[in-house]
mmCIF file of C-alpha atoms and ligand atoms in Angstrom:
data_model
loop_
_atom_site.group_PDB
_atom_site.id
_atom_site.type_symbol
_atom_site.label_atom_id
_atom_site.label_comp_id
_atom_site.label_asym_id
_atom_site.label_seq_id
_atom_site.Cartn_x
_atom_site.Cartn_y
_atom_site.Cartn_z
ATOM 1 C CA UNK G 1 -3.981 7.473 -19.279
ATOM 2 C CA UNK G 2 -6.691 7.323 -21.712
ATOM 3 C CA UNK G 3 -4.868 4.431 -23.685
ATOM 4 C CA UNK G 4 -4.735 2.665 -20.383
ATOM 5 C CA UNK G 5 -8.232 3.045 -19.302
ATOM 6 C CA UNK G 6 -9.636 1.672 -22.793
ATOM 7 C CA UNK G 7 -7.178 -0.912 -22.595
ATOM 8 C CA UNK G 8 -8.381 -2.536 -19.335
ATOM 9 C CA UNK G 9 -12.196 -1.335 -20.627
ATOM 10 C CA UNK G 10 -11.258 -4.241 -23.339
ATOM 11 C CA UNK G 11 -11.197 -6.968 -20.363
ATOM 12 C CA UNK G 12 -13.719 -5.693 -17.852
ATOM 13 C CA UNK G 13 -16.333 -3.125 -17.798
ATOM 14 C CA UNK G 14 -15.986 -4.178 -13.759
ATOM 15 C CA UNK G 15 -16.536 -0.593 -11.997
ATOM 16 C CA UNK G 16 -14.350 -0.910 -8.433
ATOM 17 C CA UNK G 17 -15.222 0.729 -5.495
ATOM 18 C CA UNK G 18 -12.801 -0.046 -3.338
ATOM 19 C CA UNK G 19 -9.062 -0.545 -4.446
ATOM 20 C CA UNK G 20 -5.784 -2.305 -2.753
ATOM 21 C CA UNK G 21 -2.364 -2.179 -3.300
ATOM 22 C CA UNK G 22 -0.708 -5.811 -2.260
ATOM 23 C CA UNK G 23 2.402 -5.228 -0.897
ATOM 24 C CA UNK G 24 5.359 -7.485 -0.374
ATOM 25 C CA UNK G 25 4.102 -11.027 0.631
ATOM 26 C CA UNK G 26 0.892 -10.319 1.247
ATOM 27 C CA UNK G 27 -0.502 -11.276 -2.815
ATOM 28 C CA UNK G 28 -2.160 -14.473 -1.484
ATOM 29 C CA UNK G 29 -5.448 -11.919 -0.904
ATOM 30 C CA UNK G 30 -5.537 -11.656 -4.235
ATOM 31 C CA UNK G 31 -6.862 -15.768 -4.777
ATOM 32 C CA UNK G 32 -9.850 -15.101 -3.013
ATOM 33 C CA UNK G 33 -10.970 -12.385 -5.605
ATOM 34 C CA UNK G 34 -14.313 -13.729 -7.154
ATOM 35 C CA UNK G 35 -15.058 -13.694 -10.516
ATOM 36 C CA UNK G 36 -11.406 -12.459 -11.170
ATOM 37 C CA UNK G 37 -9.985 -10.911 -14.182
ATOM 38 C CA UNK G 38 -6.500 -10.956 -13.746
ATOM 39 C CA UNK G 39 -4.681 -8.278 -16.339
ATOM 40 C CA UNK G 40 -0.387 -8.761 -16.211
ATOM 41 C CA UNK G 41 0.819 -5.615 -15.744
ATOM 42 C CA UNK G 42 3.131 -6.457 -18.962
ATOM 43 C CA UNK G 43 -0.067 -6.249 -21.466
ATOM 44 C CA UNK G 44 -0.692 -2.666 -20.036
ATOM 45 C CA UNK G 45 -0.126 0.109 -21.685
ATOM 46 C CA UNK G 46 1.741 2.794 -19.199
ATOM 47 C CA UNK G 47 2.424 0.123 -16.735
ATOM 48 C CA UNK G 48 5.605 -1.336 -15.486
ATOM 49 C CA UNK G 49 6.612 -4.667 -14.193
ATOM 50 C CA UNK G 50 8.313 -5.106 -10.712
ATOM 51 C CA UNK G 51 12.252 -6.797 -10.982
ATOM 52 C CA UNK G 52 11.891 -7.612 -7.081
ATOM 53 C CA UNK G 53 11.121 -10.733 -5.903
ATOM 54 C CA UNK G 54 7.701 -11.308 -4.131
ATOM 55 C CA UNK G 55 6.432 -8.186 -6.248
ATOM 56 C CA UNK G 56 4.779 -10.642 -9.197
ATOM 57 C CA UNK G 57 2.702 -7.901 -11.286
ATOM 58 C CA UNK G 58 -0.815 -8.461 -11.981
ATOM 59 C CA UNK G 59 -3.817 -6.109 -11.733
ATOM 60 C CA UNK G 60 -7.482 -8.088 -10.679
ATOM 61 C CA UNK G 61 -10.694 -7.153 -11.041
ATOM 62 C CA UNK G 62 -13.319 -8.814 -9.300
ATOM 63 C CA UNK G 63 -16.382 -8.939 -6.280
ATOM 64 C CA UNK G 64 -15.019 -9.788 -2.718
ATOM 65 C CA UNK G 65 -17.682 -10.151 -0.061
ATOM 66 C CA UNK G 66 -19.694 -8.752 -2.413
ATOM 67 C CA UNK G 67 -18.516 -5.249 -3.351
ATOM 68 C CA UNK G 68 -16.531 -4.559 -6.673
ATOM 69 C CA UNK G 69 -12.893 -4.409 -5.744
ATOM 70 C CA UNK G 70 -9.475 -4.024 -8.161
ATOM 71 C CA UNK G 71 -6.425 -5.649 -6.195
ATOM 72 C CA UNK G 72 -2.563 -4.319 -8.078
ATOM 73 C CA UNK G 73 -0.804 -7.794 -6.617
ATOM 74 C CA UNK G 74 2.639 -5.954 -6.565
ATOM 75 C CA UNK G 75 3.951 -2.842 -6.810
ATOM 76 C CA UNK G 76 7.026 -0.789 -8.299
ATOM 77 C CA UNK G 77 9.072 1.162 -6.374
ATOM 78 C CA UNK G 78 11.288 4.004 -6.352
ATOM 79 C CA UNK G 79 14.315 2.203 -5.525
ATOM 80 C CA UNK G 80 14.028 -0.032 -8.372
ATOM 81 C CA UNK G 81 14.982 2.906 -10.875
ATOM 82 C CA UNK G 82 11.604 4.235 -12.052
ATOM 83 C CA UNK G 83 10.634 8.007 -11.715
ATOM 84 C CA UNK G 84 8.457 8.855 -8.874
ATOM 85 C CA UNK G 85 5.320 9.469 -11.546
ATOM 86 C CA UNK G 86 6.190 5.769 -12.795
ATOM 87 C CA UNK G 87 5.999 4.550 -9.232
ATOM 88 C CA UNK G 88 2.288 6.333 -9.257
ATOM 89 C CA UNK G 89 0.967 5.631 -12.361
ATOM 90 C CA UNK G 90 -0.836 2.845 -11.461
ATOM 91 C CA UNK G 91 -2.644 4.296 -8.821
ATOM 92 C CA UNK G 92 -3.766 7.205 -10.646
ATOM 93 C CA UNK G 93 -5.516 4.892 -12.801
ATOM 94 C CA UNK G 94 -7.280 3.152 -10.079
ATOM 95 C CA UNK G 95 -8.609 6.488 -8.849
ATOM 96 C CA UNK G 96 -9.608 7.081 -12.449
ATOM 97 C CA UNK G 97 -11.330 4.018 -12.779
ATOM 98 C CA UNK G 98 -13.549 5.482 -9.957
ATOM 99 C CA UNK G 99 -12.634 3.980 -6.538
ATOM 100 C CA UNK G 100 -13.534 5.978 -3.827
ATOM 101 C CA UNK G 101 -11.650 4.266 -1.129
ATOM 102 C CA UNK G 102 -8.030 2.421 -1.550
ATOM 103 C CA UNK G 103 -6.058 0.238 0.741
ATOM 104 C CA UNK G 104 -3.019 0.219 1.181
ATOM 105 C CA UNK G 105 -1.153 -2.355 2.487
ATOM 106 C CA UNK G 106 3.294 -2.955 2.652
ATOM 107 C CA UNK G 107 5.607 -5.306 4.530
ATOM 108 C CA UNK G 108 7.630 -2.652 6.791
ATOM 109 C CA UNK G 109 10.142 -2.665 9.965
ATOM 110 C CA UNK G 110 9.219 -2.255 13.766
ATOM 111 C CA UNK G 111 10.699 1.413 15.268
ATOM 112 C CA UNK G 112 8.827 1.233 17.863
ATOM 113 C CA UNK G 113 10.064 -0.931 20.016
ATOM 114 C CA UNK G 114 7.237 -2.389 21.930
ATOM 115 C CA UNK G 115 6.283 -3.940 18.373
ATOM 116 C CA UNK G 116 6.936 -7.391 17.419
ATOM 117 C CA UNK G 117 7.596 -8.844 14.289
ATOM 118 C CA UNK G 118 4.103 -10.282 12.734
ATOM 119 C CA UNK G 119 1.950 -7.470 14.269
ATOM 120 C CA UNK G 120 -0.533 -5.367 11.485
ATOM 121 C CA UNK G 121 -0.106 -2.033 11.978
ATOM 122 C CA UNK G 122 -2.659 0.689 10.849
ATOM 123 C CA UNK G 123 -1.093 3.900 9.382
ATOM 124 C CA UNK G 124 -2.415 7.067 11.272
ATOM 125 C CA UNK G 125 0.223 9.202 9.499
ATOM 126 C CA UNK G 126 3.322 9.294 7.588
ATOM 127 C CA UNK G 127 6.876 10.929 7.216
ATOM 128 C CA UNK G 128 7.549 11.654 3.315
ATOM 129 C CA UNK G 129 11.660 10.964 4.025
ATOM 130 C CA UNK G 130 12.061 10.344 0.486
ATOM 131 C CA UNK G 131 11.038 13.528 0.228
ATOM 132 C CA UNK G 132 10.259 13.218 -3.784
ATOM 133 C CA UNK G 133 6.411 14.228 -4.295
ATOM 134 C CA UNK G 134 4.800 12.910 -6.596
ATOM 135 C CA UNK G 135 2.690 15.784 -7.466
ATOM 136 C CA UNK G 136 5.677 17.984 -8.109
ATOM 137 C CA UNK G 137 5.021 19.742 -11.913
ATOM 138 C CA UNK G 138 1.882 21.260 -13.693
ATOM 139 C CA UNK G 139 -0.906 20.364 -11.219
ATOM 140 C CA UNK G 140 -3.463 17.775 -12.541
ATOM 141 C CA UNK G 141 -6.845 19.012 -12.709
ATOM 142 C CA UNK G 142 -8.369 16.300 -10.501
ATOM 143 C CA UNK G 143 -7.383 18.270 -7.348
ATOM 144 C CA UNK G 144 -5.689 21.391 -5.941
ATOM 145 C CA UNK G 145 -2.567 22.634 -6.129
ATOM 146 C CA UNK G 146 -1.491 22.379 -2.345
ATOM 147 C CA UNK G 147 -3.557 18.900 -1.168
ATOM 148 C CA UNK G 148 -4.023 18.861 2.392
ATOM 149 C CA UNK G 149 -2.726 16.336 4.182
ATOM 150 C CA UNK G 150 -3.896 16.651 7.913
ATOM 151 C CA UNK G 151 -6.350 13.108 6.949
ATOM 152 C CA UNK G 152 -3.935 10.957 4.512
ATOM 153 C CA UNK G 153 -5.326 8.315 6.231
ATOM 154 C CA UNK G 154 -9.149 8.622 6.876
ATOM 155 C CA UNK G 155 -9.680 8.579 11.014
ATOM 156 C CA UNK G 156 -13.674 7.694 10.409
ATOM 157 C CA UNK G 157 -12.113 4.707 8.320
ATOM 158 C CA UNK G 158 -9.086 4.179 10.503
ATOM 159 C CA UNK G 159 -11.469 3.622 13.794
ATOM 160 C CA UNK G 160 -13.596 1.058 12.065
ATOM 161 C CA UNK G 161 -10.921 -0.881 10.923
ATOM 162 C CA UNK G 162 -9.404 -1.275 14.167
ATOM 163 C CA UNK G 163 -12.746 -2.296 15.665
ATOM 164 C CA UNK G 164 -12.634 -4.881 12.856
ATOM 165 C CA UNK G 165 -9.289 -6.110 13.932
ATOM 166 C CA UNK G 166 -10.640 -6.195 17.418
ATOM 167 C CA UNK G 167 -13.510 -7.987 16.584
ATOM 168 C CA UNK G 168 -11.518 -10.290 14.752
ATOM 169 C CA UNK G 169 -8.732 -10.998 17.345
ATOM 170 C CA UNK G 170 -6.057 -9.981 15.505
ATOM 171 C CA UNK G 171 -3.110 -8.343 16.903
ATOM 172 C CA UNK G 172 -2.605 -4.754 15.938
ATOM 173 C CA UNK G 173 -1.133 -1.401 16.371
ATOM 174 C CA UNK G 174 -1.403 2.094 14.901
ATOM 175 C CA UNK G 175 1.279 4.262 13.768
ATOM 176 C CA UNK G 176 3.484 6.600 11.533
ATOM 177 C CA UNK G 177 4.987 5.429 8.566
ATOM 178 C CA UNK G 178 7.880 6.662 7.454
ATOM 179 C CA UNK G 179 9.399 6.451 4.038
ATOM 180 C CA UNK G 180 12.812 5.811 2.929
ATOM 181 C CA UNK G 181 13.733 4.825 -0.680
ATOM 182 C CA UNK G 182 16.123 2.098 0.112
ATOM 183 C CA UNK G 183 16.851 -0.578 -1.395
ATOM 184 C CA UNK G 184 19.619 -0.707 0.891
ATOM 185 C CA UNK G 185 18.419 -1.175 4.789
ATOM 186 C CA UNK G 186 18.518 1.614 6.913
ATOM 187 C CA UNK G 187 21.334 2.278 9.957
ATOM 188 C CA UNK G 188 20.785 1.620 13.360
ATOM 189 C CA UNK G 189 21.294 5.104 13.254
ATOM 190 C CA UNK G 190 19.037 6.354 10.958
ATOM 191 C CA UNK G 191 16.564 4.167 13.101
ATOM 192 C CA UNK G 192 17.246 5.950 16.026
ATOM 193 C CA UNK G 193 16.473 9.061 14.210
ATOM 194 C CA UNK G 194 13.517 7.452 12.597
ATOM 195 C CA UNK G 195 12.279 6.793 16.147
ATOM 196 C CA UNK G 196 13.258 10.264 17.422
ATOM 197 C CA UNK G 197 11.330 11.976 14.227
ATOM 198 C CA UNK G 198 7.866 10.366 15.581
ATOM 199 C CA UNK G 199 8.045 6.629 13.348
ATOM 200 C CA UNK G 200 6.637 3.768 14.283
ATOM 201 C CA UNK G 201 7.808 1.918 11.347
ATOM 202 C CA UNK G 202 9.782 2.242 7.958
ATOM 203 C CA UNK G 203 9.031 0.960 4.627
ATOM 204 C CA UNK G 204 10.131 1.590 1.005
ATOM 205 C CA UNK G 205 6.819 2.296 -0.118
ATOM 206 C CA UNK G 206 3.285 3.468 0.132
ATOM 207 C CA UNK G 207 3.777 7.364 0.668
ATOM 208 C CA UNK G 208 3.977 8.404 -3.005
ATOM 209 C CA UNK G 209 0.671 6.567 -3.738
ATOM 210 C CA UNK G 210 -1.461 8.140 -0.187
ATOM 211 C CA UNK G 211 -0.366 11.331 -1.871
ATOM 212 C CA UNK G 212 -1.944 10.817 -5.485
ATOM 213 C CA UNK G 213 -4.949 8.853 -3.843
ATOM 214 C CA UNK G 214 -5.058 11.967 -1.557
ATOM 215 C CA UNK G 215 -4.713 14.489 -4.246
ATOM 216 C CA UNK G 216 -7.801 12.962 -6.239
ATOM 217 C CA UNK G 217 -9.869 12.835 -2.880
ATOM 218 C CA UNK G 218 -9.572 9.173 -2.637
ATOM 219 C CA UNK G 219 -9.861 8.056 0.979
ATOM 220 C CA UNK G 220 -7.215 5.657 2.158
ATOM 221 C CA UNK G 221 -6.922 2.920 4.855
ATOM 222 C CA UNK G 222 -2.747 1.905 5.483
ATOM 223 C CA UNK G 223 -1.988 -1.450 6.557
ATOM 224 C CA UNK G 224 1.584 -2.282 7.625
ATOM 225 C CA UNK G 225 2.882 -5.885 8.010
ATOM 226 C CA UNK G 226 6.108 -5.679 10.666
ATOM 227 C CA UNK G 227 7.822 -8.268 9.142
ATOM 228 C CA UNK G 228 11.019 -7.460 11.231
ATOM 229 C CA UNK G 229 12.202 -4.879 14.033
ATOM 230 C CA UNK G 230 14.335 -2.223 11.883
ATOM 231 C CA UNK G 231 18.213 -2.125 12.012
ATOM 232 C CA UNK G 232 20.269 -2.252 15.074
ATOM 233 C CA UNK G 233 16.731 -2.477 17.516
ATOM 234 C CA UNK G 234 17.800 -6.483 17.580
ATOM 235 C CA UNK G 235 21.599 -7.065 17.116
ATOM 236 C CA UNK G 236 20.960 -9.251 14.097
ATOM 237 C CA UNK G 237 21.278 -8.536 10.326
ATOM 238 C CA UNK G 238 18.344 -7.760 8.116
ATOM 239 C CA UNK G 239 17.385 -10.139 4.971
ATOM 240 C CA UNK G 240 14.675 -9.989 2.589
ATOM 241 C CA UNK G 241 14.168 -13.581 2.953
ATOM 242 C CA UNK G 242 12.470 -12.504 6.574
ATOM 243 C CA UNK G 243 10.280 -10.037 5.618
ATOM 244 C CA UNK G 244 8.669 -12.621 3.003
ATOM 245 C CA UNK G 245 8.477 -15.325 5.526
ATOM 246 C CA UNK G 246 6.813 -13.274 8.324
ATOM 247 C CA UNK G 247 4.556 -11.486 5.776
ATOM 248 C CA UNK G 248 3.324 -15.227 4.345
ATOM 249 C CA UNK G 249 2.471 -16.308 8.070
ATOM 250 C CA UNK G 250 0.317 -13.565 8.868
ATOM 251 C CA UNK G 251 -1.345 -14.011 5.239
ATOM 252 C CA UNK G 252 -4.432 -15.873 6.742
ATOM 253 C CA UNK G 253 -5.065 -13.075 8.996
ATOM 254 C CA UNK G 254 -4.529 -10.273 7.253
ATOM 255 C CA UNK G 255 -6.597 -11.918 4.480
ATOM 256 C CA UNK G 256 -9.661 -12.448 7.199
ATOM 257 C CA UNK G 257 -8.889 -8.650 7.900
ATOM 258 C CA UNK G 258 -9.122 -7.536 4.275
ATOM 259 C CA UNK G 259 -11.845 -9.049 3.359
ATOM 260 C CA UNK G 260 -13.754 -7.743 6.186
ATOM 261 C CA UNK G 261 -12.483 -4.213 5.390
ATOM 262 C CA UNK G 262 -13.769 -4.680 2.377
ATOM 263 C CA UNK G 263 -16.955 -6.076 3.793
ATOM 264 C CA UNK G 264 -17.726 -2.831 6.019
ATOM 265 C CA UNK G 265 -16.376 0.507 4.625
HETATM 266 N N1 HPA X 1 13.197 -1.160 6.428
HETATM 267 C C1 HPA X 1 12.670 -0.704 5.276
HETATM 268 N N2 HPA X 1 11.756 -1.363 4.588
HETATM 269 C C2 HPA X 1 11.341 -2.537 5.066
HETATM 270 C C3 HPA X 1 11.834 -3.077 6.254
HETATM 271 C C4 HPA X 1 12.821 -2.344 6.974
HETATM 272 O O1 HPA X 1 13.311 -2.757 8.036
HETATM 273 N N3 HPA X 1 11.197 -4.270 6.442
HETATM 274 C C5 HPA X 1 10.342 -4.417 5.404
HETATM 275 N N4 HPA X 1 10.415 -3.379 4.568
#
């Protein structure tokens, strides 16, 4: 971590406040970045680089709307082969770095029903289906043994940013995330039980990073882009192809959203 940390210290001596994770997508955000010093995940040391398409790995320091912000543009994942502490090394950095807020943000599919493809939704909560924590070994000394969870995702912060979204016009819902590891789709019926189990929507991603960012008293905001409903809601396949689509048209708002986030909390 240390190695890491004076690594990056070599490029910036930026201090971020507020960090985001970029999910699938939705990296356009990371263009606006002023003043941007963009570090490939490649040249650092402890990091890995995303095989997935749409997951281009780059971490970028910089001022947006004038606070100090550090944007990971991609992500690894679980299902790609890496341990679960791989999959959260990254953010454990950012949180050592010093943010006190992250963002999280993923392309994920519409349980809910009354959703439609293209909608933000705000995380209020998740389902760890996965069911590998991150935490699991000698505790870290950055926070306690048994983290509670009842506020993963900060309601104070959660209520502004839908008044933001409001404000804004821009269509949104709240909801549960749940996580599975993929990389294969889920059934129709493991949607159904999704649905039954309290989701709103499922992703591959996310809930292994709220629980570090949680563990080191990091408040987090979760945005969801419902890039598709999930399996066997429409009688239509799935492809990967979609969820990029759908996540690049609702770039321009969700980068309007972001920015005022970033503005306001
Ligand atoms: N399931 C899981 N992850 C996803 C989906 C989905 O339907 N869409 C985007 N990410």
């Amino acid at each position: 971590m240390n190695q890491t940390i004076n690594y990056i210290r070599t490029k910036t001596d930026l201090k971020p406040e507020i960090g985001i994770i970029l999910g699938s997508g939705l990296g356009d955000f990371a263009d606006t970045v002023e003043d941007a010093v963009r570090i490939p995940y490649g040249e650092i040391p402890g990091f890995n680089q995303s095989t997935v398409q749409g997951h281009s790995g780059e971490l970028i320091f910089g001022i947006v709307k004038g606070k100090k912000i550090v944007a990971m543009k991609g992500r690894i994942h679980f299902y790609e082969g890496f341990d679960i502490k791989e999959v959260v090394f990254p953010v454990k950095v950012l949180c050592d770095l010093g943010i006190d807020k992250l963002i999280v943000t993923n392309a994920a599919g519409g349980v809910n029903k009354s959703f439609n493809p293209g909608e933000l939704m705000f995380i209020s909560d998740h389902i760890n289906f996965n069911g590998k924590n991150p935490l699991i070994g000698p505790n870290e000394d950055v926070g306690d043994r048994f983290p509670d969870m009842s506020y993963a995702y900060d309601p104070a912060l959660l209520e502004e940013v839908q008044k933001i979204a409001e404000r804004l016009d821009i269509a949104h819902r709240t909801g549960v995330y749940m996580y599975m590891t993929g990389p294969s789709y889920e059934t129709p019926a493991e949607i159904r039980m999704a649905g039954i189990l309290g989701a709103d929507a499922v992703g591959m991603s996310t809930v292994p990073e709220v629980i570090v960012a949680n563990h080191r008293h990091v408040k987090v905001v979760g945005i969801s882009c419902i890039t598709n409903m999930a399996a066997g809601i429409l009688d239509q396949p799935l492809e990967h192809e979609e969820v990029l689509t759908i996540s690049q048209k609702v770039s321009e708002d969700f980068k309007k959203l972001v920015a005022s986030i970033i503005e306001e909390i």
